[in-house]
Coordinates of C-alpha atoms and ligand atoms in Angstrom, one line a residue:
X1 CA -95.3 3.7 -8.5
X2 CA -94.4 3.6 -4.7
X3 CA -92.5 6.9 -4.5
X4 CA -91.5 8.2 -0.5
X5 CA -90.9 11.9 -0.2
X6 CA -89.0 13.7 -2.8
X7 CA -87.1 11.9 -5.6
X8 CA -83.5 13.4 -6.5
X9 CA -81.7 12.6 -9.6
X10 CA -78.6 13.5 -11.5
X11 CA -79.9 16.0 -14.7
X12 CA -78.3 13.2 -16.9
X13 CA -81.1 10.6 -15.4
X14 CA -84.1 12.9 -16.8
X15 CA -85.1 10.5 -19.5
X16 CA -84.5 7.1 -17.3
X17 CA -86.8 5.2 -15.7
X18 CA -86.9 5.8 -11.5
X19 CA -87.1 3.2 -9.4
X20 CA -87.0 4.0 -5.8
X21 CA -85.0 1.0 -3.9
X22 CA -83.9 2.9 -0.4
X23 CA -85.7 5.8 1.0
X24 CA -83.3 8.8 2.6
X25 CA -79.3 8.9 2.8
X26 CA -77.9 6.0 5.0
X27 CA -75.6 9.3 6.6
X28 CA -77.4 11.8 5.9
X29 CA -74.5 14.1 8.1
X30 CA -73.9 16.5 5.6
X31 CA -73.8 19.6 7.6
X32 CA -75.2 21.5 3.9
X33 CA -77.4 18.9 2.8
X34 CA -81.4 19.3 3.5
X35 CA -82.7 16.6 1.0
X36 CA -83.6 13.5 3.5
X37 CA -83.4 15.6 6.4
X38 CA -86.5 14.8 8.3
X39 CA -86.6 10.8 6.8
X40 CA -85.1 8.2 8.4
X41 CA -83.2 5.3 6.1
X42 CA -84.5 2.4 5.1
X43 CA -84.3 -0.3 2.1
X44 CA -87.4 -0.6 0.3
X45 CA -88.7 -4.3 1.2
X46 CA -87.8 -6.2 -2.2
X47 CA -91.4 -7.3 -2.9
X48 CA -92.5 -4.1 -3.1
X49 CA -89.8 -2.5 -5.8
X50 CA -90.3 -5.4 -7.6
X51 CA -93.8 -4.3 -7.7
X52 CA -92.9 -0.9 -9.0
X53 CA -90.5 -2.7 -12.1
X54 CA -93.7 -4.6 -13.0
X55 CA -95.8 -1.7 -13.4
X56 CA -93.1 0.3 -15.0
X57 CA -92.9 -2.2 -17.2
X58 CA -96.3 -2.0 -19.0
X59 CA -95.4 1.0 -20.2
X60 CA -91.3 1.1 -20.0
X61 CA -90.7 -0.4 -23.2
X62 CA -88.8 3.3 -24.6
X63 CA -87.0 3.6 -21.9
X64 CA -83.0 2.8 -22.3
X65 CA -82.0 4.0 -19.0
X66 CA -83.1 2.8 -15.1
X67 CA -81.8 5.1 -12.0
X68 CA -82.3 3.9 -8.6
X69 CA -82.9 6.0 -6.1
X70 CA -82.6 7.3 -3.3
X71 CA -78.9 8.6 -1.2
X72 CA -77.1 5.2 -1.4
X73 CA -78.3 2.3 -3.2
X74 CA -74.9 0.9 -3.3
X75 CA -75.3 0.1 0.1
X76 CA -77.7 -2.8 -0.5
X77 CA -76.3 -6.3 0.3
X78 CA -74.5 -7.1 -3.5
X79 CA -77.0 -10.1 -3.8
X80 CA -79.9 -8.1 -3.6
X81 CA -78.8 -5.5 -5.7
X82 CA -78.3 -7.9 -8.4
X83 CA -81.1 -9.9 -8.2
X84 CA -83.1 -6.1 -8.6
X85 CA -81.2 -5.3 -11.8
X86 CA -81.6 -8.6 -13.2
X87 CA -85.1 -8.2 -12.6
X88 CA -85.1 -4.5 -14.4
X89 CA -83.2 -5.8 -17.0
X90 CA -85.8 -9.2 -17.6
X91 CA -88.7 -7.4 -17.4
X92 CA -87.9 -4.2 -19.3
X93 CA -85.2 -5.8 -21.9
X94 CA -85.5 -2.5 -23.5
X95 CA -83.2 -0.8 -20.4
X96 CA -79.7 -1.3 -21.4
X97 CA -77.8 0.5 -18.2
X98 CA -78.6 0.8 -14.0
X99 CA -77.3 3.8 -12.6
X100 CA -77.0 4.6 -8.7
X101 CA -76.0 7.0 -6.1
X102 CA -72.9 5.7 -3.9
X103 CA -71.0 6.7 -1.2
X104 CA -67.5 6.1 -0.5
X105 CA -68.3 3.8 2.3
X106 CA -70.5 1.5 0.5
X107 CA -68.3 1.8 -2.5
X108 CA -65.1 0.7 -0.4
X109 CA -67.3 -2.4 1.7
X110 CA -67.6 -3.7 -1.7
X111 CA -65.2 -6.2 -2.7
X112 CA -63.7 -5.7 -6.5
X113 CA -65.5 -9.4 -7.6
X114 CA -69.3 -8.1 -6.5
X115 CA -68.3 -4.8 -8.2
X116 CA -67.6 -7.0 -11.6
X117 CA -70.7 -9.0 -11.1
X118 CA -72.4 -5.7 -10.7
X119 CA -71.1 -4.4 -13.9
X120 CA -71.9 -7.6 -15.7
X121 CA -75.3 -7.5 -14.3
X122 CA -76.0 -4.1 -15.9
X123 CA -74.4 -1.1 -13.5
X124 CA -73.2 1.0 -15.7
X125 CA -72.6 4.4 -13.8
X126 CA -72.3 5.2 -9.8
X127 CA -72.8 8.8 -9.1
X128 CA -70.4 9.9 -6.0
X129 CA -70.7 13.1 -4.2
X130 CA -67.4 14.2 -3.0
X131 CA -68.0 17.9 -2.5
X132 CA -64.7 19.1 -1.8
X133 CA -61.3 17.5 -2.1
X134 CA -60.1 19.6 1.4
X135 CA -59.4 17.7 4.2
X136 CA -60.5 20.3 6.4
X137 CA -63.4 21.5 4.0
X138 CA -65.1 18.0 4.7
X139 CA -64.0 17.6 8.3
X140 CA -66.1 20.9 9.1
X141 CA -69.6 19.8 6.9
X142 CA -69.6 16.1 8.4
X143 CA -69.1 14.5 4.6
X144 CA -68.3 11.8 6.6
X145 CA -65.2 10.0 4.4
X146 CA -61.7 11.7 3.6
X147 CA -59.8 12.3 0.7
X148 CA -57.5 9.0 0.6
X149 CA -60.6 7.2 1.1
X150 CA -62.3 9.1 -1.8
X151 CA -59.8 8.5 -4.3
X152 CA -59.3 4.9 -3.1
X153 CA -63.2 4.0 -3.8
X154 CA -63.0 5.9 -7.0
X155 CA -60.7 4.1 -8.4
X156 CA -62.1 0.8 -7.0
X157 CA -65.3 2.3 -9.5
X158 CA -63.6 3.1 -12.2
X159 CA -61.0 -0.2 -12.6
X160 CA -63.7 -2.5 -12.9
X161 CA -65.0 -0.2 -16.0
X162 CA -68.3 1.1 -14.5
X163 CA -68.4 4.4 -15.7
X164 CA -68.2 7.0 -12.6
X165 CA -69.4 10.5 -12.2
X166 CA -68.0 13.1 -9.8
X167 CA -70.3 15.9 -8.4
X168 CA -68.0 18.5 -6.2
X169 CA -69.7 22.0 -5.0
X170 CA -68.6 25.6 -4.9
X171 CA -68.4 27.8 -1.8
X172 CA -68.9 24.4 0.7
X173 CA -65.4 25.6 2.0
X174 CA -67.2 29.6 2.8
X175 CA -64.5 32.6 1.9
X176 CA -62.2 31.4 4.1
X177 CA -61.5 28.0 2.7
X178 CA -62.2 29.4 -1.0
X179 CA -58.6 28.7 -2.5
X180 CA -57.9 25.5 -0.6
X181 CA -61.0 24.1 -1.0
X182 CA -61.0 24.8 -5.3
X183 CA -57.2 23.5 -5.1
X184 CA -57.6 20.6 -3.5
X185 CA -60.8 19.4 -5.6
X186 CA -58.9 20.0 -8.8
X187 CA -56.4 17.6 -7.6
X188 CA -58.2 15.0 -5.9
X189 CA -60.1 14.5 -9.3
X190 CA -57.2 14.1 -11.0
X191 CA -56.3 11.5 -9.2
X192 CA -60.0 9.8 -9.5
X193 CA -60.1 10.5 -13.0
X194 CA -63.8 10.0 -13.5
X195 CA -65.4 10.1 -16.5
X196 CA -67.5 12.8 -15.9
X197 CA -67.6 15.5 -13.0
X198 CA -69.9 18.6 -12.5
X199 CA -69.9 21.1 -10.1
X200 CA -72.8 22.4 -8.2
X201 CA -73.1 25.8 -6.1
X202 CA -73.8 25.9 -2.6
X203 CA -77.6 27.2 -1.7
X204 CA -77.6 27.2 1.9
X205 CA -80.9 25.8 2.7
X206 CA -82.9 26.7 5.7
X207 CA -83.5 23.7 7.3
X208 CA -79.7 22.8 7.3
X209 CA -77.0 22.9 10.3
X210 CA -74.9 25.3 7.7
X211 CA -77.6 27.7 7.9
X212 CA -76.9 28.5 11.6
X213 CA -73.7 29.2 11.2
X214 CA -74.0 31.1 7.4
X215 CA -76.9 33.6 10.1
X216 CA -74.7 34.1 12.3
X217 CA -72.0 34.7 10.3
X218 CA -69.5 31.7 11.1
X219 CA -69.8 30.9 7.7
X220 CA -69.2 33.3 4.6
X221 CA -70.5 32.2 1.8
X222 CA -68.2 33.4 -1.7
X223 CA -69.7 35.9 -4.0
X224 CA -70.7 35.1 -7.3
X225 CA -67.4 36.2 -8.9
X226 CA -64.9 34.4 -5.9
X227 CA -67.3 31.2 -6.8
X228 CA -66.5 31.6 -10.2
X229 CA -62.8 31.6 -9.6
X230 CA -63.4 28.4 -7.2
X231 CA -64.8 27.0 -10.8
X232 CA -61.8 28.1 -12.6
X233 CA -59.1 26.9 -10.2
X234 CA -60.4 23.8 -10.3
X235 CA -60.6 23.1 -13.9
X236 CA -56.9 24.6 -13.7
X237 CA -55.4 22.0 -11.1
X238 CA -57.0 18.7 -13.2
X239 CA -54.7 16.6 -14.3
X240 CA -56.8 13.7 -15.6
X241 CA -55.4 10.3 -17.3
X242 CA -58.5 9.6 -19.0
X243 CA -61.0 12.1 -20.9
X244 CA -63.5 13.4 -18.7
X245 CA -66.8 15.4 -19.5
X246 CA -66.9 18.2 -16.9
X247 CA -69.6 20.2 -16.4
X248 CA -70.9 23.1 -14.8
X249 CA -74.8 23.3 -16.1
X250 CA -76.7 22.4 -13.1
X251 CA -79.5 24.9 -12.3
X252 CA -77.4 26.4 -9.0
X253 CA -74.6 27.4 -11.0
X254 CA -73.9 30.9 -12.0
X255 CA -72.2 30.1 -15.5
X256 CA -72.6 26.7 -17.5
X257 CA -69.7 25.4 -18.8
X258 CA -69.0 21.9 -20.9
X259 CA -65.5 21.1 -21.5
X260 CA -63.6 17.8 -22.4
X261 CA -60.5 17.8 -20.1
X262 CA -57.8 17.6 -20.6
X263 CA -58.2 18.9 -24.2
X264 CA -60.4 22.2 -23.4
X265 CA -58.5 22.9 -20.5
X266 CA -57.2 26.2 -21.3
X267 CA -59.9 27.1 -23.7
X268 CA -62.1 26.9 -20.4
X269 CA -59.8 28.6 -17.8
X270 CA -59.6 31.4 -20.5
X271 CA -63.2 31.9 -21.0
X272 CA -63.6 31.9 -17.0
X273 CA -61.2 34.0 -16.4
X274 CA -62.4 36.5 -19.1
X275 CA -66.0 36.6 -17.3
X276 CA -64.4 37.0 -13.9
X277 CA -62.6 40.2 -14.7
X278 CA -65.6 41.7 -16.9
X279 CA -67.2 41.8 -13.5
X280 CA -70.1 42.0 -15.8
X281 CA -73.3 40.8 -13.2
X282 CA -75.6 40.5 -16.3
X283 CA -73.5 37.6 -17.7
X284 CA -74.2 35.6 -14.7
X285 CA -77.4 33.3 -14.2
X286 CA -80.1 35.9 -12.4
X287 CA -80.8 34.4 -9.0
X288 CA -84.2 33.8 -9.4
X289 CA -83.7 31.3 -11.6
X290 CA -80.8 29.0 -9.8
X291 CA -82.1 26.2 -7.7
X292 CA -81.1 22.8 -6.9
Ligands
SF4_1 S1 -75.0 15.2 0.7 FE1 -75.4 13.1 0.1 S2 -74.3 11.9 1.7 FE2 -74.6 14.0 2.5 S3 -76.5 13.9 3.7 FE3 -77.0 14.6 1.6 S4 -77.6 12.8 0.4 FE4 -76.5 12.1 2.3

């Protein structure tokens, strides 16, 4: 398999087949973000992925699942996208859904029609990082799309019935931003109302342009217990129209939680709040063993 560089996947891709179709993050802005840092962007000439779904599919009879990597697939022109998943989908019948990464530009220069054909052709999940639902939060790491615009090409997902998932990350808005930052996430995903969210923490990375500012002290990050709280004020303020699956188990998180919103809401809140106010360190996921 032709893979470039790293290959980044949501946890809930483990057992799908990867199939790298663009190389990098088409912004790759993110002010936090290391993970395409030193590549520049490019789509993967067709030929050659195609190449990569033949070999796969000697052997990728078991697998049910296909994730295409790497920042922004959704950016590929619609026709080319579906002519890819129709080949997955021929030559591995086996694979039953195509999941991608997509960011709210790409998401919004799609019209509602090549979304449905998408859908019909097999996409069955776009994974959109949002980070924070704070104005002034994304404004500051470069995200590079605002709330309205968010929500809009969430809901452009979601009403076509591809299934979306929401990834949002504590401490992006440093101790200073904390409260807004956890506020206005909780209510910017009620009004995506994915299907499922998680939440990531923030590991400020080296070889990011945060990490200049988290040396010299510009930026704060929250401790463990005020990143908790972000956690639980966020659950607090969603108010979602449709079930969604939210989790917290990603290895960079200090406590893993599952809940079905809206129904284990307060069951949630309570079991947050109960570990913020133990103050109890030993409860906590030891550092050495977070990473991203
Ligand atoms: S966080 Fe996502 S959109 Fe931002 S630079 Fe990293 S991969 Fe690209």
């Amino acid at each position: 398999m032709d893979y470039v560089g790293n290959i980044i996947r949501p946890p809930s891709e483990a057992y799908s087949l990867i199939i790298q179709v663009t190389v990098g993050c088409s912004h790759n802005m993110c002010t936090f973000c290391g993970t395409y840092k030193s590549r520049k962007f490019y789509i993967k000439d067709t030929d050659l992925i195609k190449r990569d779904i033949d070999e796969a599919s000697k052997f990728g009879g078991s697998f049910r699942k296909a994730f295409l990597t790497d920042g922004d697939v959704l950016i590929l022109p619609t026709e080319t996208l579906l002519h890819l998943i129709n080949y997955i989908r021929k030559k591995i019948p086996s694979i039953k859904r195509v999941g991608v990464y997509g960011n709210t530009k790409s998401i919004l220069k799609k019209s509602k029609n090549e979304l449905m054909e998408l859908k019909d052709a097999g996409l069955g999940i776009v994974y959109h990082g949002i980070e924070s639902g704070n104005k002034e939060v994304l404004r500051r790491i470069r995200k590079g799309a605002f709330p309205h615009k968010m929500i809009e090409s969430a809901n452009k997902i979601t009403e076509t019935g591809i299934l979306l998932s929401q990834t949002v990350l504590l401490g992006i808005g440093g101790r200073e931003l904390s409260i807004n930052h956890a506020v206005d996430t909780g209510k910017v995903l009620s009004e995506m109302s994915p299907h499922f969210a998680s939440a990531l923490t923030l590991i400020v990375l080296p070889n990011t342009d945060l990490y200049k500012d988290y040396k010299s002290g510009k930026f704060i990050l929250p401790d463990k217990f005020e990143l908790l709280n972000e956690l639980k004020i966020i659950i607090e303020n969603m108010d979602v129209k449709r079930e969604c699956f939210f989790a917290s188990n990603h290895a960079s998180n200090y406590v893993a939680v599952k809940a079905k919103l809206p129904r284990e809401k307060d069951k949630t809140v309570a079991l947050l709040e109960k570990i913020i106010s133990s103050g109890d360190k030993n409860i906590l996921r030891p550092e050495f063993m977070r990473g991203l």
